[in-house]
Every structure is written in C-alpha cells, then in structure tokens.
PDB file of C-alpha atoms and ligand atoms in Angstrom:
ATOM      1  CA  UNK A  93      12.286  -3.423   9.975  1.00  0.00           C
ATOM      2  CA  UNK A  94      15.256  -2.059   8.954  1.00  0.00           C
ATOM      3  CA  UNK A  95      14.666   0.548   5.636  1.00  0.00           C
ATOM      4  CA  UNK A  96      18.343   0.425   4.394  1.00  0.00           C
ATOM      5  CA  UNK A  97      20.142  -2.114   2.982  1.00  0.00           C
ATOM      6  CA  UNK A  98      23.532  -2.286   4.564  1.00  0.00           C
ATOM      7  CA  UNK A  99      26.875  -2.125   2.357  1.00  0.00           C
ATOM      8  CA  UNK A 100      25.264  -0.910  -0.610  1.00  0.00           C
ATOM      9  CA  UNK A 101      24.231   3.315  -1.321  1.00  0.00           C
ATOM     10  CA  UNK A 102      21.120   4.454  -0.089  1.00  0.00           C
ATOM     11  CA  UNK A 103      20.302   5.791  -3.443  1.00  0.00           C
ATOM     12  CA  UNK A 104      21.303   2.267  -5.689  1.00  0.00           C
ATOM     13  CA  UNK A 105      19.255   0.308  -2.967  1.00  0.00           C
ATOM     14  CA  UNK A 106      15.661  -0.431  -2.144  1.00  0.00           C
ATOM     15  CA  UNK A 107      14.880   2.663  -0.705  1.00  0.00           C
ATOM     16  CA  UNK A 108      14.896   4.276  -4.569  1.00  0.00           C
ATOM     17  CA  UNK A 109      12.630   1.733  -5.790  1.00  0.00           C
ATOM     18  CA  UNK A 110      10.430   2.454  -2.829  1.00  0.00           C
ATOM     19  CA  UNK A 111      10.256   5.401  -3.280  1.00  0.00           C
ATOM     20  CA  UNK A 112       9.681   5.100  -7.620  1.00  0.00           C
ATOM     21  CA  UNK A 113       6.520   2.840  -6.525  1.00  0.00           C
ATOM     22  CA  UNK A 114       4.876   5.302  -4.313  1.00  0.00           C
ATOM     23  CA  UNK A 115       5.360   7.838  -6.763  1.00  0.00           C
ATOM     24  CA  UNK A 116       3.998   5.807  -9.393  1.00  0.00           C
ATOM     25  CA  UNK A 117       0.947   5.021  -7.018  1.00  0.00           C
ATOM     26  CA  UNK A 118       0.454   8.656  -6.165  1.00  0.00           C
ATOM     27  CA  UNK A 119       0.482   9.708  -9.945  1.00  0.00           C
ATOM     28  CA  UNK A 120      -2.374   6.573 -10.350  1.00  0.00           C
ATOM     29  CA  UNK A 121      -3.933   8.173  -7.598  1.00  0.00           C
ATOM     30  CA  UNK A 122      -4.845  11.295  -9.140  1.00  0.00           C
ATOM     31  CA  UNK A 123      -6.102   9.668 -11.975  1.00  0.00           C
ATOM     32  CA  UNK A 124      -8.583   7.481 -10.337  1.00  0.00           C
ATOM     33  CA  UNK A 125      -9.642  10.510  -8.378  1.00  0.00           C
ATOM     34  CA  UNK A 126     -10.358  12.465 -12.064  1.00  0.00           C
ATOM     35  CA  UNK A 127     -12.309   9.962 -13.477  1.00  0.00           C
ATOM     36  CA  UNK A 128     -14.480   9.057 -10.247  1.00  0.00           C
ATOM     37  CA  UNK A 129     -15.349  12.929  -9.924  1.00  0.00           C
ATOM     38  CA  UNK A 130     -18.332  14.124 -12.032  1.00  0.00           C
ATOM     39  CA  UNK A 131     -18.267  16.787 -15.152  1.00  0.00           C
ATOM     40  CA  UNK A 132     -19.682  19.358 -13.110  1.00  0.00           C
ATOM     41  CA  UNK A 133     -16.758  19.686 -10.376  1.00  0.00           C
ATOM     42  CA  UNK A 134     -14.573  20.902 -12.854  1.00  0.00           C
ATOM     43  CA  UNK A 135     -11.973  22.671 -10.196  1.00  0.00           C
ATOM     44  CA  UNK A 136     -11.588  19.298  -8.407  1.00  0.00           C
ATOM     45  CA  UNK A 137     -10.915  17.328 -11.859  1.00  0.00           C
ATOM     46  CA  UNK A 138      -8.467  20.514 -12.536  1.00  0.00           C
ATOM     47  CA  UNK A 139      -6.230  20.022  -8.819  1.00  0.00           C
ATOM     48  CA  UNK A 140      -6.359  16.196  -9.384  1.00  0.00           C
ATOM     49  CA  UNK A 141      -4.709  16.532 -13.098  1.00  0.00           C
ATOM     50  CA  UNK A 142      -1.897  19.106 -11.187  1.00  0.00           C
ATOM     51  CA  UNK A 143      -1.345  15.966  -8.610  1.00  0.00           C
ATOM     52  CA  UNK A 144      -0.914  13.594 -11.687  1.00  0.00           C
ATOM     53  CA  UNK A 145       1.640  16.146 -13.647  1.00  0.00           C
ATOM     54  CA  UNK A 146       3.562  16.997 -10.676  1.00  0.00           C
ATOM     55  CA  UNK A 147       3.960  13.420  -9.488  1.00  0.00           C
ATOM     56  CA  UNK A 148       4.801  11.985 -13.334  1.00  0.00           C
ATOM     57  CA  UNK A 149       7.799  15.042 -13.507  1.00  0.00           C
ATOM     58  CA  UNK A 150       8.928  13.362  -9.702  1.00  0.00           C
ATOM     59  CA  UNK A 151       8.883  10.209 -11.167  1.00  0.00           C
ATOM     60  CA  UNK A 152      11.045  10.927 -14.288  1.00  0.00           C
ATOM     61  CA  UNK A 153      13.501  13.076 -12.309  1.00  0.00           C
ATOM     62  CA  UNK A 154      13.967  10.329 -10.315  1.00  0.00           C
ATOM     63  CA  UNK A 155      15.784   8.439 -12.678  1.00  0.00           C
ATOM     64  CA  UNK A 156      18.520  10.946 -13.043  1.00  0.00           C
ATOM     65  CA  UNK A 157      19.410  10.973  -9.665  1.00  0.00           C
ATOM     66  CA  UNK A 158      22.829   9.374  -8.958  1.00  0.00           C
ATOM     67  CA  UNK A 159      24.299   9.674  -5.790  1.00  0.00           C
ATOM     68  CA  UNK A 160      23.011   9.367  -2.086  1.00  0.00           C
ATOM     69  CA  UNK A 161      23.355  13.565  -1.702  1.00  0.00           C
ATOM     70  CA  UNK A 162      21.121  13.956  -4.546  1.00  0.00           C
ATOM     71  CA  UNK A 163      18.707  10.917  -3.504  1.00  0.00           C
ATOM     72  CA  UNK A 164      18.474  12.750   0.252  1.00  0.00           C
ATOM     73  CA  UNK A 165      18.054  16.207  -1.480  1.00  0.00           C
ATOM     74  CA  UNK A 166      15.135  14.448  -3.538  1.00  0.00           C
ATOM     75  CA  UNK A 167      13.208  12.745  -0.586  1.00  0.00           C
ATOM     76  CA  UNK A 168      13.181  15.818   1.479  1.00  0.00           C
ATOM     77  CA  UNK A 169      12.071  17.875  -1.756  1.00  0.00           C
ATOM     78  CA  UNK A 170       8.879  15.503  -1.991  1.00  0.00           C
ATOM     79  CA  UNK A 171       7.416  15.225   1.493  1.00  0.00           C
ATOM     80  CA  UNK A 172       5.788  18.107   1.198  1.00  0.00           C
ATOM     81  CA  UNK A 173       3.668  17.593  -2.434  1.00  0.00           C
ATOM     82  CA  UNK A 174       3.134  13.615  -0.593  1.00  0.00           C
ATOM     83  CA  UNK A 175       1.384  15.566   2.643  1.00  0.00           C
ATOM     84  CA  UNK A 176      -0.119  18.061   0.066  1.00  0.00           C
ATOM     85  CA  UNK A 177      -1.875  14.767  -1.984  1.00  0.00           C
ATOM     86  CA  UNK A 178      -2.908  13.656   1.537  1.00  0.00           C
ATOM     87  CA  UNK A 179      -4.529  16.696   2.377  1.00  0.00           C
ATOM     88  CA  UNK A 180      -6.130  16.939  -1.052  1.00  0.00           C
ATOM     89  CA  UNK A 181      -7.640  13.193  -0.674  1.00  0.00           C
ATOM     90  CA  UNK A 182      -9.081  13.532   2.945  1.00  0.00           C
ATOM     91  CA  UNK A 183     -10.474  16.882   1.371  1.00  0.00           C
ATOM     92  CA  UNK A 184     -12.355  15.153  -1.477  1.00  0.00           C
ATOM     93  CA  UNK A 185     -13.653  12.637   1.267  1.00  0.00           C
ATOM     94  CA  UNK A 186     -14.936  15.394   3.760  1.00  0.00           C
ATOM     95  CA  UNK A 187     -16.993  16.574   0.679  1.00  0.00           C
ATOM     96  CA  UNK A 188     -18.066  12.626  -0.388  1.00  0.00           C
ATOM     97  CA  UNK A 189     -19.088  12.076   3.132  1.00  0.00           C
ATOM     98  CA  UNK A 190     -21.016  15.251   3.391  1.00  0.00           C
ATOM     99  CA  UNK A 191     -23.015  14.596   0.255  1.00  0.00           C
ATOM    100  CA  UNK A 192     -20.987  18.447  -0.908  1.00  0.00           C
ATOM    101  CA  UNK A 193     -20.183  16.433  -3.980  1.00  0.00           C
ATOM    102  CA  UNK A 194     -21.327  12.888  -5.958  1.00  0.00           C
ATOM    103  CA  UNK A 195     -19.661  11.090  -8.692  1.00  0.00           C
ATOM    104  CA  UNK A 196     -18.132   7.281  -8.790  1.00  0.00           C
ATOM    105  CA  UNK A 197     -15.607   7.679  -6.291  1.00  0.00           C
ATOM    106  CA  UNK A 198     -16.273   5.212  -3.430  1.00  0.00           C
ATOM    107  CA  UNK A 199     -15.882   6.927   0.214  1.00  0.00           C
ATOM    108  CA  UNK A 200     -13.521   3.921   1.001  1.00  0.00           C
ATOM    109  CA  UNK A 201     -11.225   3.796  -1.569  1.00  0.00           C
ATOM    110  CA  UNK A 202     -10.608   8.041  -1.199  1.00  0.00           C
ATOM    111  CA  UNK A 203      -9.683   6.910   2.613  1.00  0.00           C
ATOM    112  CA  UNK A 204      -7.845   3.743   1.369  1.00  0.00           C
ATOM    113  CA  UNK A 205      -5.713   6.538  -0.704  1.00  0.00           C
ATOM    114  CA  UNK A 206      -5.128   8.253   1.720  1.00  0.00           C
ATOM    115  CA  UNK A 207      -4.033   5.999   4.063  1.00  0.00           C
ATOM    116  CA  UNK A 208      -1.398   5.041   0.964  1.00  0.00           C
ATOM    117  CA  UNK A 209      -0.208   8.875   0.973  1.00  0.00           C
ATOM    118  CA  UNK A 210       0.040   8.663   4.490  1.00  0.00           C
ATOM    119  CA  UNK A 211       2.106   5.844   4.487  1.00  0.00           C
ATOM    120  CA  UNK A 212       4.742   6.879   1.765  1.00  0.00           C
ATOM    121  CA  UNK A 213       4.680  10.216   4.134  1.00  0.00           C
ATOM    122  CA  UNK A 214       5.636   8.333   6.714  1.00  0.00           C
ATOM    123  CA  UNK A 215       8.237   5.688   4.833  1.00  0.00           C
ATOM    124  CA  UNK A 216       9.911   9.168   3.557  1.00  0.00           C
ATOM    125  CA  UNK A 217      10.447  10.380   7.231  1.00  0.00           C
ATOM    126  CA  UNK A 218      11.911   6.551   8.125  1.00  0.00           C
ATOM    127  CA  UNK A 219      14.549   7.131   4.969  1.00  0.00           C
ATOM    128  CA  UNK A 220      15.613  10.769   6.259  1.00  0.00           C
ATOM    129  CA  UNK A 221      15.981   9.338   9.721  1.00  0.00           C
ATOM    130  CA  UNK A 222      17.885   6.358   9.238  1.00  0.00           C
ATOM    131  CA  UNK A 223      16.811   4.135  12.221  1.00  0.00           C
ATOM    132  CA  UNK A 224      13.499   1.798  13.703  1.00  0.00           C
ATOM    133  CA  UNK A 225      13.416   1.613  17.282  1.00  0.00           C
ATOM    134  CA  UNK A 226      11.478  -0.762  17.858  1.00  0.00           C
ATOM    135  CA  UNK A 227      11.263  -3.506  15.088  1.00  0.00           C
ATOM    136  CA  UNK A 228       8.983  -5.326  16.212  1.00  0.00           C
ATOM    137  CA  UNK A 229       6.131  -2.562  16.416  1.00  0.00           C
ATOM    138  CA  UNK A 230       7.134  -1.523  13.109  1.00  0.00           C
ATOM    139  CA  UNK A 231       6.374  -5.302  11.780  1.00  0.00           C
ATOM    140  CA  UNK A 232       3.418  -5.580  13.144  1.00  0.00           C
ATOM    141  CA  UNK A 233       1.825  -2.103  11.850  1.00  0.00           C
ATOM    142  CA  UNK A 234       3.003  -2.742   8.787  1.00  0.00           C
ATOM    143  CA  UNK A 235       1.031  -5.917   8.272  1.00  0.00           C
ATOM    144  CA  UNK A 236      -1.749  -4.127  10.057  1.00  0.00           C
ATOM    145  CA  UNK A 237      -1.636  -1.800   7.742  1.00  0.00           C
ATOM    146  CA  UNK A 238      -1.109  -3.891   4.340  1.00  0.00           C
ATOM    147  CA  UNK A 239      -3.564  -6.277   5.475  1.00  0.00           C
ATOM    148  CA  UNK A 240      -6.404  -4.028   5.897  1.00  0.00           C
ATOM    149  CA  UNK A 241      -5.614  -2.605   2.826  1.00  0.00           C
ATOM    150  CA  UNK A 242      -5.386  -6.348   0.730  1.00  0.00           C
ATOM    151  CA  UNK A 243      -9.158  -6.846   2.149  1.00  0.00           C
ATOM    152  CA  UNK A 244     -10.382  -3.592   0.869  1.00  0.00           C
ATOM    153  CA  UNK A 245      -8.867  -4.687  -2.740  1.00  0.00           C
ATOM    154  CA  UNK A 246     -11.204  -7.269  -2.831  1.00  0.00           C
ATOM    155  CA  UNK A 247     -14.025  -5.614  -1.351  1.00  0.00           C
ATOM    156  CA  UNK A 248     -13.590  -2.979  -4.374  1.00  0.00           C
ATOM    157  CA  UNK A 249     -13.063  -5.796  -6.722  1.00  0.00           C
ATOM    158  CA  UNK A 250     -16.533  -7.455  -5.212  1.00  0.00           C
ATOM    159  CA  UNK A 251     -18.184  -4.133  -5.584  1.00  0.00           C
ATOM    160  CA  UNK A 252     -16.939  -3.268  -9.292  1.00  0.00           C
ATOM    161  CA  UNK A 253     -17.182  -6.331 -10.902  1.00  0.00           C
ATOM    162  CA  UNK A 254     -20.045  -7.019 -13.142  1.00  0.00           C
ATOM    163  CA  UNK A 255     -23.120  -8.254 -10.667  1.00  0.00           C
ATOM    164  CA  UNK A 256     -23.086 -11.389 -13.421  1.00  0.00           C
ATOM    165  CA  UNK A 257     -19.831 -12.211 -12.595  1.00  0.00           C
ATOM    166  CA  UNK A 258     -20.840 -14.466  -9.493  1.00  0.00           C
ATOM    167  CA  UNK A 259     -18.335 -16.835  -9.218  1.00  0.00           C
ATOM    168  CA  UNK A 260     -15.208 -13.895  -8.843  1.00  0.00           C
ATOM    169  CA  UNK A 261     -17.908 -11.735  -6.693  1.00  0.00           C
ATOM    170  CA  UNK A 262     -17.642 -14.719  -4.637  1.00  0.00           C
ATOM    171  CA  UNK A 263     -14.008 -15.497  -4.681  1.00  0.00           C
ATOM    172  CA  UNK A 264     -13.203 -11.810  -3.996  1.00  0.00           C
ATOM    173  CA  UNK A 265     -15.828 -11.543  -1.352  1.00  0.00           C
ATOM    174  CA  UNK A 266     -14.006 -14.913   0.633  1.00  0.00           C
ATOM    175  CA  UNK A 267     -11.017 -12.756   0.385  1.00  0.00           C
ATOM    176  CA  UNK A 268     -12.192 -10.077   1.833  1.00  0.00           C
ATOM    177  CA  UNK A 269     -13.088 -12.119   4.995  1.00  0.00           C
ATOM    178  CA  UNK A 270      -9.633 -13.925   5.221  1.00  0.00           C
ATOM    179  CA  UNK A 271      -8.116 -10.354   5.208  1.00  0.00           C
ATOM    180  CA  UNK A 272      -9.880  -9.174   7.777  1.00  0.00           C
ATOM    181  CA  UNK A 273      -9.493 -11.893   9.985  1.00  0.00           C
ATOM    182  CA  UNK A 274      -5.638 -12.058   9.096  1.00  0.00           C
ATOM    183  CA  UNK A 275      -6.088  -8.058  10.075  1.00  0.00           C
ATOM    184  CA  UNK A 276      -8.000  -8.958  13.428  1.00  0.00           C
ATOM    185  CA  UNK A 277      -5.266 -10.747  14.466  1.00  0.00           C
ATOM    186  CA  UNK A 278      -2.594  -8.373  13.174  1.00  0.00           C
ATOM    187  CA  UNK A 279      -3.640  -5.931  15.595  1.00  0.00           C
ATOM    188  CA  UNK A 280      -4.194  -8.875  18.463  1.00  0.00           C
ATOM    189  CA  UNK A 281       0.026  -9.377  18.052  1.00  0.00           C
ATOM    190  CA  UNK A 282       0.333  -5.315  18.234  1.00  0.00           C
ATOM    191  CA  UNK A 283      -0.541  -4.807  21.298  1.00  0.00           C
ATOM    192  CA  UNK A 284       0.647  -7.992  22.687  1.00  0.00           C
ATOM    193  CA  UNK A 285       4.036  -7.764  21.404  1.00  0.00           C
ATOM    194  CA  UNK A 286       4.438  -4.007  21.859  1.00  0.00           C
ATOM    195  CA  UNK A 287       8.033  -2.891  22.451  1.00  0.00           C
ATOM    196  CA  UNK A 288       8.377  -6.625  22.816  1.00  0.00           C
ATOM    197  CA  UNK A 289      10.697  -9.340  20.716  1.00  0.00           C
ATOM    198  CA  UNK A 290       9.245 -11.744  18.350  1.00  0.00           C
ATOM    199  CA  UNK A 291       7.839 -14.955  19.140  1.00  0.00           C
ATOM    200  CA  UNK A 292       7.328 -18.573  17.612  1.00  0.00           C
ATOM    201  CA  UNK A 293       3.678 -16.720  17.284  1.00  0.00           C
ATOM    202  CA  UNK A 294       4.419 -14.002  14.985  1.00  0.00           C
ATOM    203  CA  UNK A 295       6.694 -16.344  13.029  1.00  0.00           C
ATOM    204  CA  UNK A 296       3.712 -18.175  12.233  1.00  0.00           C
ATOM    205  CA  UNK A 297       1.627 -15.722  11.263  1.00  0.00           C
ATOM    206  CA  UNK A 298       3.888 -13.830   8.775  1.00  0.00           C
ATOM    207  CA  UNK A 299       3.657 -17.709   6.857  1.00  0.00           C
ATOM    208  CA  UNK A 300       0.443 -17.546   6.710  1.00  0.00           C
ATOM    209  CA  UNK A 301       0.069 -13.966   5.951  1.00  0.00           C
ATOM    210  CA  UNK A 302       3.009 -14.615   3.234  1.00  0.00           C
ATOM    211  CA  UNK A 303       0.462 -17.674   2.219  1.00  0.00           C
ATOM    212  CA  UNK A 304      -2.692 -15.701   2.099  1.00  0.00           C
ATOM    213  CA  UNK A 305      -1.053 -12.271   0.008  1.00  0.00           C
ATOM    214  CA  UNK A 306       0.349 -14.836  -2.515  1.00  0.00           C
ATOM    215  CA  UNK A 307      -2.760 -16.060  -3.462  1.00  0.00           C
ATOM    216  CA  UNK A 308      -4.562 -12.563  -3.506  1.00  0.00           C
ATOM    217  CA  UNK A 309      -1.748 -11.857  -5.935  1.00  0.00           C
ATOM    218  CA  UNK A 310      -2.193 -14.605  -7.892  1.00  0.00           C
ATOM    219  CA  UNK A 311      -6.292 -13.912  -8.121  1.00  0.00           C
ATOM    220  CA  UNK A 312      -5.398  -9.921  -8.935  1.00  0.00           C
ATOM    221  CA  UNK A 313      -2.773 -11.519 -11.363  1.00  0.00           C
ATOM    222  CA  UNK A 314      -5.595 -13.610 -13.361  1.00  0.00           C
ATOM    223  CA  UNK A 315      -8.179 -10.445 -12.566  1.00  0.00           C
ATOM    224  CA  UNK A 316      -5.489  -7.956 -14.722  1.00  0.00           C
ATOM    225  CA  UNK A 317      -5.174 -10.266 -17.586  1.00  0.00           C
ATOM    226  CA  UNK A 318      -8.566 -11.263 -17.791  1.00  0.00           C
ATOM    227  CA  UNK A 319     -10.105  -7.475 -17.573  1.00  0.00           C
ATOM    228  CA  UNK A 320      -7.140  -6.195 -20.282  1.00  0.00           C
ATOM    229  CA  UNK A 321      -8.485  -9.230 -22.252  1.00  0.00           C
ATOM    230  CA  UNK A 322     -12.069  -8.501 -22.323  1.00  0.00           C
ATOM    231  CA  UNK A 323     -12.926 -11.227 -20.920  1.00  0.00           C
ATOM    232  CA  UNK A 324     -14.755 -10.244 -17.988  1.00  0.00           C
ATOM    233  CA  UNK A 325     -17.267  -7.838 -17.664  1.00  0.00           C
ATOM    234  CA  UNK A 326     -16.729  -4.832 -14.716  1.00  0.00           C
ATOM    235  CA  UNK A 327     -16.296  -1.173 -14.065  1.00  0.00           C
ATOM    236  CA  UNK A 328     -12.641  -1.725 -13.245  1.00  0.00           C
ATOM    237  CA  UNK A 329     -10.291  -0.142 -15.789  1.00  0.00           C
ATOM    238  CA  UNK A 330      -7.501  -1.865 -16.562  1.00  0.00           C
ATOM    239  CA  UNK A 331      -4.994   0.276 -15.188  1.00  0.00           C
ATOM    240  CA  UNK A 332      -6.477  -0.317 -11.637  1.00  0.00           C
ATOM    241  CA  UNK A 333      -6.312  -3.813 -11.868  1.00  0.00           C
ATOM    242  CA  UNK A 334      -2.476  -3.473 -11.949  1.00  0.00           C
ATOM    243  CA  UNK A 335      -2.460  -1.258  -9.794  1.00  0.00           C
ATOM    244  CA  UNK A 336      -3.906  -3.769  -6.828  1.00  0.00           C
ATOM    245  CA  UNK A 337      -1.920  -6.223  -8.157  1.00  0.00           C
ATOM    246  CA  UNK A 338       1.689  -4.160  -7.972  1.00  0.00           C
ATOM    247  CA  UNK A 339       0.842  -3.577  -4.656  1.00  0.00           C
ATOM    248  CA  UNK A 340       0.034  -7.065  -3.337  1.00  0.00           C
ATOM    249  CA  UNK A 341       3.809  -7.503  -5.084  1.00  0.00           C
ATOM    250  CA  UNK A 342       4.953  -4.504  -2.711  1.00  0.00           C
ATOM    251  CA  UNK A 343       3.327  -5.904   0.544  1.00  0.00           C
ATOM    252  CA  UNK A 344       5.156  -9.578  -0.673  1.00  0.00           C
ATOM    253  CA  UNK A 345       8.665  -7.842  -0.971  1.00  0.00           C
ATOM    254  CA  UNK A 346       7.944  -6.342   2.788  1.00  0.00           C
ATOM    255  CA  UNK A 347       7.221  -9.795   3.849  1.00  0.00           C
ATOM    256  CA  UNK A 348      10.411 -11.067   2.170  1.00  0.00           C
ATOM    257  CA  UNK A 349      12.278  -8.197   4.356  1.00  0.00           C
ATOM    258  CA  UNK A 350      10.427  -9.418   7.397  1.00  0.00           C
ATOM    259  CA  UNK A 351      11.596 -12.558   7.015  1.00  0.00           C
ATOM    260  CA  UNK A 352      14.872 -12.222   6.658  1.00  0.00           C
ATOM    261  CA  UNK A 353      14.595  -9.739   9.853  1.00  0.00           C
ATOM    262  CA  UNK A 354      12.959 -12.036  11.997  1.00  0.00           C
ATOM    263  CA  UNK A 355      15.330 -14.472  11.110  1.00  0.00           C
ATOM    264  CA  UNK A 356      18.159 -12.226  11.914  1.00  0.00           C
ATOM    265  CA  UNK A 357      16.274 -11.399  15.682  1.00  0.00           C
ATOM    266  CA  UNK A 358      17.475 -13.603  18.219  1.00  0.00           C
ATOM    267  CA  UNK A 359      14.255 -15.732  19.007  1.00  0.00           C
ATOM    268  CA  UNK A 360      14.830 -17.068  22.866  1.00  0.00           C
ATOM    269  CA  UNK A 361      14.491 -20.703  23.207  1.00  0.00           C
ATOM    270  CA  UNK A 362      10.600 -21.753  23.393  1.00  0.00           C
ATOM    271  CA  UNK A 363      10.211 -23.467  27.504  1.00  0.00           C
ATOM    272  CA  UNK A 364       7.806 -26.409  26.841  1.00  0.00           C
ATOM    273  CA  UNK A 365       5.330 -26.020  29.809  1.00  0.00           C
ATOM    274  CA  UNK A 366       4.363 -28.855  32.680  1.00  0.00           C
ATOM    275  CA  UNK A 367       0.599 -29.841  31.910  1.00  0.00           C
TER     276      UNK A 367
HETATM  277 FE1  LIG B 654      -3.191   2.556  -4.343  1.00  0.00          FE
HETATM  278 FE1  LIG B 655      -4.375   0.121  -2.391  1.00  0.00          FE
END
C-alpha cells in the first residue's frame, strides 16, 4: 500500500492523521494499563502515567507542526518513546504471565497493545522511508494484522460485559468467530500471494472483509452509546468503548486505501479453464 498521498505535502496528508491516531491510542494505552494494575504496584501505575503525559504533550505538539521538515523532524523524534511504550507493555506482560504481578489487566489485551505499539513503530519507519516493495505482502499483513485484532475486540467485549447481558455476549462472541476465520484465511492469501500480484481472490475477500469490519463497527458504534448511556451493564469504561470503535474506523479507512490500490494494480485477465 502506498503510505503517501501523491501531489499533496506529507505533513497536510494522511500520514499526519495517522500518525495523531496512534498517538492518541498510545496515550489511551497507558491509561488502560493504570487502571488494570493494582494499588500495590505503585512504580508500575507511576511509568504508565509518564507514558500517558509524554504521549498527550506529542499529541498537542503535533498540531503546531506545519511543514513536511518539521513533520519528518517530528516522526523521527517519536520512534524512540513508541519502541520505549512497546518495551514497557511486553514488560508488564512478562510479569502478568509469570504471576510477578495481578490486577485487571487481561494477558491478551497487554499483547494486543503491544502489537498496536509495534505497529505504529513500524508505520513510522514506512513514513521515514518513503516506499513498499512489495504491495501486495503489505496488504495482506495488514489485514492479518487488523483482523486478528477486530476478533480480540469482541472477545474483550464478550469477556467484560455483564454475564446478564446474554444476548451482546452472544453477538460479540459470533464475532469473534467470523474474525478469526476472516484471519485464517488472511494468512492462507499471505503466503499464497507472497511477492505475488493480486488476484480476482483477494479482491473478494477485501469485500467481504470491508463487509464484516462495517458491521463490527456498527455493533462497537451501538456498544459506545449504549455503555455512555447506562444502559448496559459491564466493566468496560466508556472511554474504551471508543476506543475499539475508532479503530474499527482506522482499519475501514485502510480498506478504503486498499481499494483504491488494488484497483489501481493491473489485475491480468482471469483464463476460464477447460472442465
Ligand atoms: Fe488500542
Ligand atoms: Fe485494539
């Protein structure tokens, strides 16, 4: 996929917003992290609250910046606090997974964090450097990627809910399984389409990928209001209900882009075969 959006200043462009989301996420991050860890581990809530301050001044001195220079000198100035929240989160799961530490932090969701850190790392590198060299690969891992990560949104939904609630239990739980067969299959097309072109295939998948991510939104969407509402019962807070939710609207804009790149990719002509 390609990460810059031709004619118009890195800086103006997508890549800004991008980069605004994952520093809002990161900032979210640390927050979750506080309130899952217990009283007692004061030093860990004490690191987490740095992450949060440091990422909220990143995100307000990113609206000042105004021209590409700036928005280059900015991206290389926060790789290293992104790979430092990384190292922090696989930290606090090394110590979950140990039994070093309890609290109401989930295993998976530190990991799922992680993964999101390691991801912004990466989309950081992909702005410095300009270029994808193989598209196709980077299509496919990216809906690896987001579709793992829509399936474990509903399994943490599922799991935080209110056992009463049975009917979204349910729904969230079906979810899950759609998302992890969408994800099965995800990594079927990587490594048959490695280094390859697209096919007729892939095109069809990314609809009903496109299909399945709008209705996750749409349940996350009714989820947000209803929890900010009070009117369903749950251990989510608020704040990460809309946080799922922005970032089934994320993986949606990166299925927009793949779109339009796949229809941009020369697609050879389909050879109906002699049966
Ligand atoms: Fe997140
Ligand atoms: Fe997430």
């Amino acid at each position: 996929m390609d990460i810059f959006c031709p004619h118009v200043k890195p800086y103006e462009c997508l890549n800004m917003k991008r980069v605004q989301f994952w520093l809002r996420i990161m900032k979210e991050h640390s927050l979750f992290m506080k309130l899952g860890f217990a009283c007692s581990d004061t030093d860990l809530i004490r690191q987490a609250e740095c992450f949060y301050n440091e990422f909220a001044a990143f995100e307000e001195q990113s609206h000042d910046i105004c021209c590409d220079e700036e928005f280059m000198a900015f991206v290389d100035r926060i790789m290293v606090p992104v790979k430092n929240i990384f190292a922090f989160k696989r930290h606090v799961l090394h110590l979950l997974v140990t039994c070093e530490i309890g609290g109401y932090n989930y295993p998976l969701l530190i990991d799922h964090i992680s993964r999101e850190a390691m991801y912004f790392h990466k989309l950081l590198g992909k702005i410095q450097n300009g270029t994808t060299k193989h598209p196709v690969d980077s299509i496919v891992s990216d809906n690896v990627f987001w579709l793992r990560h829509m399936a474990d949104h509903a399994r943490f939904i599922a799991g935080l809910l209110d056992p009463s609630e049975r009917d979204f239990v349910e729904k969230a739980n079906e979810f899950a399984v759609q998302f992890e067969k969408l994800q099965l299959q995800a990594r079927d097309l990587d490594s048959m389409l490695w280094h390859s072109c697209p096919n007729n295939d892939l095109n069809r998948f990314e609809k009903d990928v496109t299909a399945a991510t709008t209705k996750i939104r749409d349940f996350k969407k009714a989820a947000r209001d209803l929890i900010a509402s009070c009117k369903v019962v749950s251990l989510i807070p608020p704040l990460l209900a809309d946080h799922v939710l922005r970032e089934a609207e994320y993986f949606l804009q990166v299925l927009e882009e793949i779109q339009q790149d796949l229809t941009c990719m020369a697609v050879s002509p389909v050879k109906t075969a002699d049966f």
